[in-house]
XYZ file of C-alpha atoms in Angstrom:
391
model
C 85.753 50.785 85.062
C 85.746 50.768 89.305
C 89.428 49.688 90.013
C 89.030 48.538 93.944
C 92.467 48.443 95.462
C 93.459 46.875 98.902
C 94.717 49.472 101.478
C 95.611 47.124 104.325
C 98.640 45.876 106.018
C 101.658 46.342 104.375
C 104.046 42.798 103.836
C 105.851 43.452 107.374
C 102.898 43.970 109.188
C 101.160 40.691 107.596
C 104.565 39.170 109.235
C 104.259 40.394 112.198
C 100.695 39.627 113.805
C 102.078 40.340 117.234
C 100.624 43.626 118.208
C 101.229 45.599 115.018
C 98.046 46.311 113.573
C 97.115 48.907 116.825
C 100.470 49.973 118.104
C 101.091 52.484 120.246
C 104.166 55.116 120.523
C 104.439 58.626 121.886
C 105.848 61.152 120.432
C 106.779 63.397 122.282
C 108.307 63.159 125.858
C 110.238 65.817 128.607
C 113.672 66.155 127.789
C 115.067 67.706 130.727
C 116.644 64.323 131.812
C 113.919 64.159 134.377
C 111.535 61.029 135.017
C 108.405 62.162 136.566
C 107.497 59.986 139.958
C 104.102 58.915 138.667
C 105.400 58.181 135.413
C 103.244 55.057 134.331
C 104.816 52.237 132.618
C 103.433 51.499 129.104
C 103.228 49.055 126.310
C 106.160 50.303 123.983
C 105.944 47.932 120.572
C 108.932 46.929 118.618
C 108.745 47.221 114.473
C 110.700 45.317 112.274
C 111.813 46.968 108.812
C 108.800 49.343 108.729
C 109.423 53.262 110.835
C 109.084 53.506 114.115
C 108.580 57.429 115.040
C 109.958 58.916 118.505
C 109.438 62.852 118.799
C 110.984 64.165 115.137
C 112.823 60.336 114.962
C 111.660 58.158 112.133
C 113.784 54.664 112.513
C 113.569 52.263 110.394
C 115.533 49.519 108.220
C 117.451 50.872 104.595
C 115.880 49.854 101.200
C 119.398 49.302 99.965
C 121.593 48.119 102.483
C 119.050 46.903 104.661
C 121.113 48.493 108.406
C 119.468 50.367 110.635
C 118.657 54.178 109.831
C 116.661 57.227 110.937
C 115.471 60.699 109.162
C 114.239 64.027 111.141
C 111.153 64.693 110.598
C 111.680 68.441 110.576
C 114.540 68.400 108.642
C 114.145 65.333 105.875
C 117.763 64.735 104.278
C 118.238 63.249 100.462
C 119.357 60.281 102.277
C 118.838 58.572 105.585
C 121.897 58.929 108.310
C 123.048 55.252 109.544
C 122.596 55.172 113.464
C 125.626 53.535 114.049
C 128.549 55.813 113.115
C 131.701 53.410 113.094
C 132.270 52.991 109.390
C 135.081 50.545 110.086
C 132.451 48.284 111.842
C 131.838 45.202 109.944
C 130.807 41.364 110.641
C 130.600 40.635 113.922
C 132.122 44.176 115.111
C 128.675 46.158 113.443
C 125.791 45.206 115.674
C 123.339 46.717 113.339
C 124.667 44.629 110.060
C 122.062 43.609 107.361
C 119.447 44.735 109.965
C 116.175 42.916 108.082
C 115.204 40.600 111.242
C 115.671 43.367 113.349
C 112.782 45.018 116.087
C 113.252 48.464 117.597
C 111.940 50.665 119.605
C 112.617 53.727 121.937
C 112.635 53.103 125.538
C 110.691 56.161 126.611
C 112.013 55.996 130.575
C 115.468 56.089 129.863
C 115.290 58.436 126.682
C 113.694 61.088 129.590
C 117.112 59.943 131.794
C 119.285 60.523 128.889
C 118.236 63.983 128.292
C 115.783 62.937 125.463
C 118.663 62.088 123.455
C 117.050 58.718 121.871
C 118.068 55.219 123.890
C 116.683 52.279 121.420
C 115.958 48.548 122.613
C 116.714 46.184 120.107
C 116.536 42.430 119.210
C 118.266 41.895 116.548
C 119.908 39.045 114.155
C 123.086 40.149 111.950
C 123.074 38.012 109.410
C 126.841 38.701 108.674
C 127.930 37.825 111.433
C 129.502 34.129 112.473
C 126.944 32.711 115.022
C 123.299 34.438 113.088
C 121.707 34.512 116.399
C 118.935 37.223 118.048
C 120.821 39.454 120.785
C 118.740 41.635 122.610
C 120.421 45.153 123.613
C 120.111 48.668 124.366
C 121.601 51.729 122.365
C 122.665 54.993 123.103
C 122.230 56.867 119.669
C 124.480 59.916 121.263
C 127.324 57.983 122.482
C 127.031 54.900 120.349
C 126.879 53.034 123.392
C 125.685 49.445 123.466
C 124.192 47.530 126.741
C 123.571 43.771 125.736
C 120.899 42.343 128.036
C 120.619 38.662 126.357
C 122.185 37.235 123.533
C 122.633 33.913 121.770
C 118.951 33.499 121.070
C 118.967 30.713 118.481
C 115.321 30.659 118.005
C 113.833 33.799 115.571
C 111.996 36.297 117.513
C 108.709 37.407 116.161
C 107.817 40.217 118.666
C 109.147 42.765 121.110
C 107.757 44.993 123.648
C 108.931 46.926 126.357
C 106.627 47.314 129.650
C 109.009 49.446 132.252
C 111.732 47.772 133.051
C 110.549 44.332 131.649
C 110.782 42.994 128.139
C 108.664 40.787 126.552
C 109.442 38.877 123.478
C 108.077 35.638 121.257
C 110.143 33.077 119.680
C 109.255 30.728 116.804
C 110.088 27.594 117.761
C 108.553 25.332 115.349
C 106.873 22.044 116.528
C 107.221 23.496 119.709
C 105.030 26.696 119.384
C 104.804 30.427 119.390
C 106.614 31.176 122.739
C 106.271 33.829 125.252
C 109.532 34.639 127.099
C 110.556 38.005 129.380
C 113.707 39.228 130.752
C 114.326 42.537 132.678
C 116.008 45.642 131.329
C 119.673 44.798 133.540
C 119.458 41.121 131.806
C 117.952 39.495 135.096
C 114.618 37.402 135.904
C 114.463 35.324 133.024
C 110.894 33.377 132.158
C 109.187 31.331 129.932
C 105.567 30.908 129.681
C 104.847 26.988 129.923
C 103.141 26.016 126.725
C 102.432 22.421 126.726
C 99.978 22.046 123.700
C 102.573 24.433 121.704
C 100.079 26.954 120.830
C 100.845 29.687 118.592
C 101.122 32.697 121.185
C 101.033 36.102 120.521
C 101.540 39.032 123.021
C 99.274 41.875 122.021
C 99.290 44.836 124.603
C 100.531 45.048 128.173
C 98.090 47.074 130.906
C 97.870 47.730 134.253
C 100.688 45.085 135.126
C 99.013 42.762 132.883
C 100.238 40.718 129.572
C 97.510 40.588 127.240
C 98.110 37.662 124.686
C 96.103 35.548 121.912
C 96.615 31.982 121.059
C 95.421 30.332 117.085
C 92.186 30.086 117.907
C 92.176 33.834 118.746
C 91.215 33.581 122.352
C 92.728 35.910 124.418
C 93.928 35.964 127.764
C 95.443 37.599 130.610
C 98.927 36.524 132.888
C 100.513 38.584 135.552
C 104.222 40.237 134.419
C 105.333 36.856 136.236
C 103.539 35.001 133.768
C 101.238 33.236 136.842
C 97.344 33.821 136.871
C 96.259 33.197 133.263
C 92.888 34.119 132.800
C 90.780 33.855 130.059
C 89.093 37.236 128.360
C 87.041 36.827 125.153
C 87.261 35.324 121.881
C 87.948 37.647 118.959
C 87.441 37.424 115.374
C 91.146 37.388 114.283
C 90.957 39.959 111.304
C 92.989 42.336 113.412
C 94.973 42.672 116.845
C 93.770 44.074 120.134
C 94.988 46.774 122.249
C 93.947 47.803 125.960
C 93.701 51.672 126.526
C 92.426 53.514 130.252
C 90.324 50.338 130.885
C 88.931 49.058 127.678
C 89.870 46.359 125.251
C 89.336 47.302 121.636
C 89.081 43.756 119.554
C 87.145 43.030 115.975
C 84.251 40.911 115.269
C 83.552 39.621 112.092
C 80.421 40.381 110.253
C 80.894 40.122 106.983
C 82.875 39.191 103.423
C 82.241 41.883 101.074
C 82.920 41.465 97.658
C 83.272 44.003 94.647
C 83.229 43.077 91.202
C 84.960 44.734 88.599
C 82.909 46.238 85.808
C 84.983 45.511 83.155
C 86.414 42.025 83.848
C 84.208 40.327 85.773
C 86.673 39.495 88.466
C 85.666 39.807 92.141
C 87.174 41.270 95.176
C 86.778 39.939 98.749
C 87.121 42.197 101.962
C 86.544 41.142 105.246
C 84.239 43.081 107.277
C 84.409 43.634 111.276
C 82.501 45.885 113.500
C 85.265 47.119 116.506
C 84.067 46.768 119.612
C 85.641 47.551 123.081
C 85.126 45.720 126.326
C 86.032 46.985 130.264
C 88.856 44.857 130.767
C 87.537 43.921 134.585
C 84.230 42.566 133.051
C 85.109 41.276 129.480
C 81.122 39.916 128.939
C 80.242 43.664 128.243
C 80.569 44.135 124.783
C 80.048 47.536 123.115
C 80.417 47.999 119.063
C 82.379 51.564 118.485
C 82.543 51.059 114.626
C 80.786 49.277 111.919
C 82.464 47.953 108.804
C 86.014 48.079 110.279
C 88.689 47.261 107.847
C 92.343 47.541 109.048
C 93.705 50.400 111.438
C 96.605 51.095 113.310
C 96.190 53.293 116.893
C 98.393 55.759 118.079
C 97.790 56.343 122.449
C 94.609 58.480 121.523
C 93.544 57.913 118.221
C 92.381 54.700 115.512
C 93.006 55.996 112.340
C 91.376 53.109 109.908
C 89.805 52.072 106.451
C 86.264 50.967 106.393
C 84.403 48.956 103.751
C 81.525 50.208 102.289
C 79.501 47.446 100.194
C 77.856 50.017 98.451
C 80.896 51.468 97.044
C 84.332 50.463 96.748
C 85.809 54.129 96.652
C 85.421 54.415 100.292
C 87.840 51.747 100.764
C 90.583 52.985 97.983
C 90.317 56.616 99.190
C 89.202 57.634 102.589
C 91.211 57.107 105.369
C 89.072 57.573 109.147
C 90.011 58.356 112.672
C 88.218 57.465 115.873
C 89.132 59.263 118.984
C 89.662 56.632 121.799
C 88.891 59.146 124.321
C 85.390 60.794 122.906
C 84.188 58.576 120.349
C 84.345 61.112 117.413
C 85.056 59.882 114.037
C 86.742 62.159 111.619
C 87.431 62.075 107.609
C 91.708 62.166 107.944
C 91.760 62.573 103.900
C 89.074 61.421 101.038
C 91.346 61.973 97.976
C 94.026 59.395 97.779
C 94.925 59.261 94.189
C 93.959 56.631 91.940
C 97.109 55.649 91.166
C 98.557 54.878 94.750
C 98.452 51.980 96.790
C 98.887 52.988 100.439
C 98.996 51.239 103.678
C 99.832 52.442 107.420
C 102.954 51.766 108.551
C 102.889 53.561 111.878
C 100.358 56.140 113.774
C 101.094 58.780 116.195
C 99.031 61.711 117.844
C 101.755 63.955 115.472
C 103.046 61.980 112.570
C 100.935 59.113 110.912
C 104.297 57.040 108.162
C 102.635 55.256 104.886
C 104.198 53.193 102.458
C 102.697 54.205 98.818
C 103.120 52.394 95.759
C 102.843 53.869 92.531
C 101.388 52.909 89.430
C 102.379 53.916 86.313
C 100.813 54.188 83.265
C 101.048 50.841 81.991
C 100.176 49.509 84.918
C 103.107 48.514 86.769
C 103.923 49.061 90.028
C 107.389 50.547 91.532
C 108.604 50.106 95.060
C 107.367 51.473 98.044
C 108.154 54.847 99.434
C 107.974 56.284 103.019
C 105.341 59.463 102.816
C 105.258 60.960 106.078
C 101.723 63.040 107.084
C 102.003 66.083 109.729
C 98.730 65.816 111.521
C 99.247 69.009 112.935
C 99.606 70.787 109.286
C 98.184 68.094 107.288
C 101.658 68.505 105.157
C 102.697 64.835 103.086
C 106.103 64.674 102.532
C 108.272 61.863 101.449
C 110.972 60.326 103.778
C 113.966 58.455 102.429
C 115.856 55.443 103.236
C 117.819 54.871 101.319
C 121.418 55.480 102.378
C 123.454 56.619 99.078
C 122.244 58.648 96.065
């Protein structure tokens, strides 16, 4: 018997359509404290619950007390270390409380200022705390320093993303739409995007001074950082996100529903097929397919790592994970032995560390909860990461 298994999104990225299926982070940045003149401002993506990775950083929110943590990645601990380090801090006096509708990120810009000693932006809703709103802040992980920029957001945010100095988040408002909304770093120049016809938007990449966002029918378009000059761009097939990289917009088109049918009980599969295809972003009509049978994938700045379905055989799908260099078109086999008995899906990509969450199956057939397995791309070294924060 052929068991096919799904190896897609994981629960928070099926959340969290905004821009997480191809997010972006660096890893690794100068730490001298120094900001280079021609540094170039770029999309930085928030995650909620799942890691976010910065340099040997691996944030993200604790299976069992649900706050904000982090591991090193060179130096994995039993358990994870809570980032705020004020054990008295509770309620309304511990920003990071019951952090489960909370989106991080590192600002990159003023992590070089600050000596590469991590600064995080967060939005984030304490649920223990009297007024359960979002407040949007920044955090100095060395001095336990926090820098509100907004607060008393009633609406829940479904996105963040830092661009420079301007942040861009989405609200769900109900009735009244998916909403786009920006405020600067210092807490100035407030907008939000008119949106008359209460679409559901969805902001998924920021390039060359440019917010790149979808709306339900997956049509996506194009607004100046003042949220002026909508344009439209193309029409996409909605299976996964888009991201822009040096030029290009990288968006699926469907082609097909394969289905797999187990041997043994009859019962069929169905997995969406999409060939990936990139367009210049200054002439969007150009359309030029980069990958046929495109699954689900997750980018770091130079790389798609990805599943692809095969309808010939359903063990490509449960085993082989792919990458696709953005910059020379080379695809590569990552692994082709993923255990039978694991259910994986990406959780974050980098050019150094690509995070997984892996269920096991036991031999019954049950499944246990998901754990963090970290893969060094560099030594090609799995290890599991923690976060849990007690024994």
């Amino acid at each position: 018997m052929r068991k096919v298994r799904m190896l897609g999104i994981s629960l928070a990225l099926m959340l969290l359509l905004d821009a997480m299926l191809f997010t972006s982070c660096s890893e690794g940045v100068p730490s001298d404290g120094m900001v280079s003149a021609d540094y170039e401002p770029k999309a930085l993506i928030g995650r909620m619950m799942i890691p976010y990775v910065y340099g040997e950083y691996l944030f993200c929110s604790a299976s069992d007390s649900g706050d904000i943590v982090y591991q090193l990645l060179d130096d994995v601990q039993d358990v994870a270390l809570n980032i705020y380090t004020d054990p008295l801090a509770t309620g309304d006096d511990n920003p990071f409380g019951y952090a489960t509708y909370s989106f991080y990120l590192v600002d990159e810009e003023a992590t070089i200022a600050n000596g590469g000693s991590p600064v995080l932006l967060f939005a984030h809703k304490n649920l223990r705390s009297a007024d359960c709103c979002y407040n949007i802040f920044s955090y100095d992980l060395a001095t336990n320093e926090i820098t509100m920029i907004k607060e008393g957001i009633n609406e829940n945010i479904q996105s963040l993303c830092l661009y420079g100095d301007y942040i861009i988040y989405t609200t769900n408002e109900g009735d009244n739409g998916y909403n786009i909304h920006r405020v600067m770093k210092d807490g100035t120049g407030y907008l939000k995007l008119d949106n008359p016809d209460c679409e559901t938007y969805r902001v998924a990449d920021v390039y060359g001074d440019r917010v790149y966002f979808c709306d339900g029918a997956y049509q996506i378009y194009s607004m100046s950082l003042d949220f002026d000059d909508v344009q439209y761009v193309l029409t996409y097939a909605g299976l996964a996100d888009v991201f822009v990289r040096d030029g290009y917009i990288y968006y699926p088109q469907y082609v097909e529903t394969v289905v797999y049918t187990d041997e043994e009980t009859g019962k069929e599969s169905y997995y969406p097929s999409c060939n990936l295809c990139r367009s210049p972003v200054d002439d969007p009509e150009v359309s030029e397919i980069l990958i046929n049978n495109f699954y689900v994938g997750m980018s770091s700045e130079t790389t798609l790592y990805y599943f692809a379905v095969d309808p010939s055989d359903s063990s490509v799908l449960s085993s082989t994970l792919y990458s696709y260099s953005l910059n020379t078109g080379d695809i590569g086999v990552v692994y082709d032995d993923l255990p039978s008995n694991v259910y994986r899906s990406i959780d974050f990509a980098g050019d150094e560390y690509i995070v997984f969450s892996d269920v096991y199956m036991n031999e019954s057939g049950a499944y246990g909860t998901a754990t963090y397995t970290a893969l060094n791309l560099a030594t090609g070294e799995e290890f599991t990461v923690s976060n849990k924060t007690a024994n």
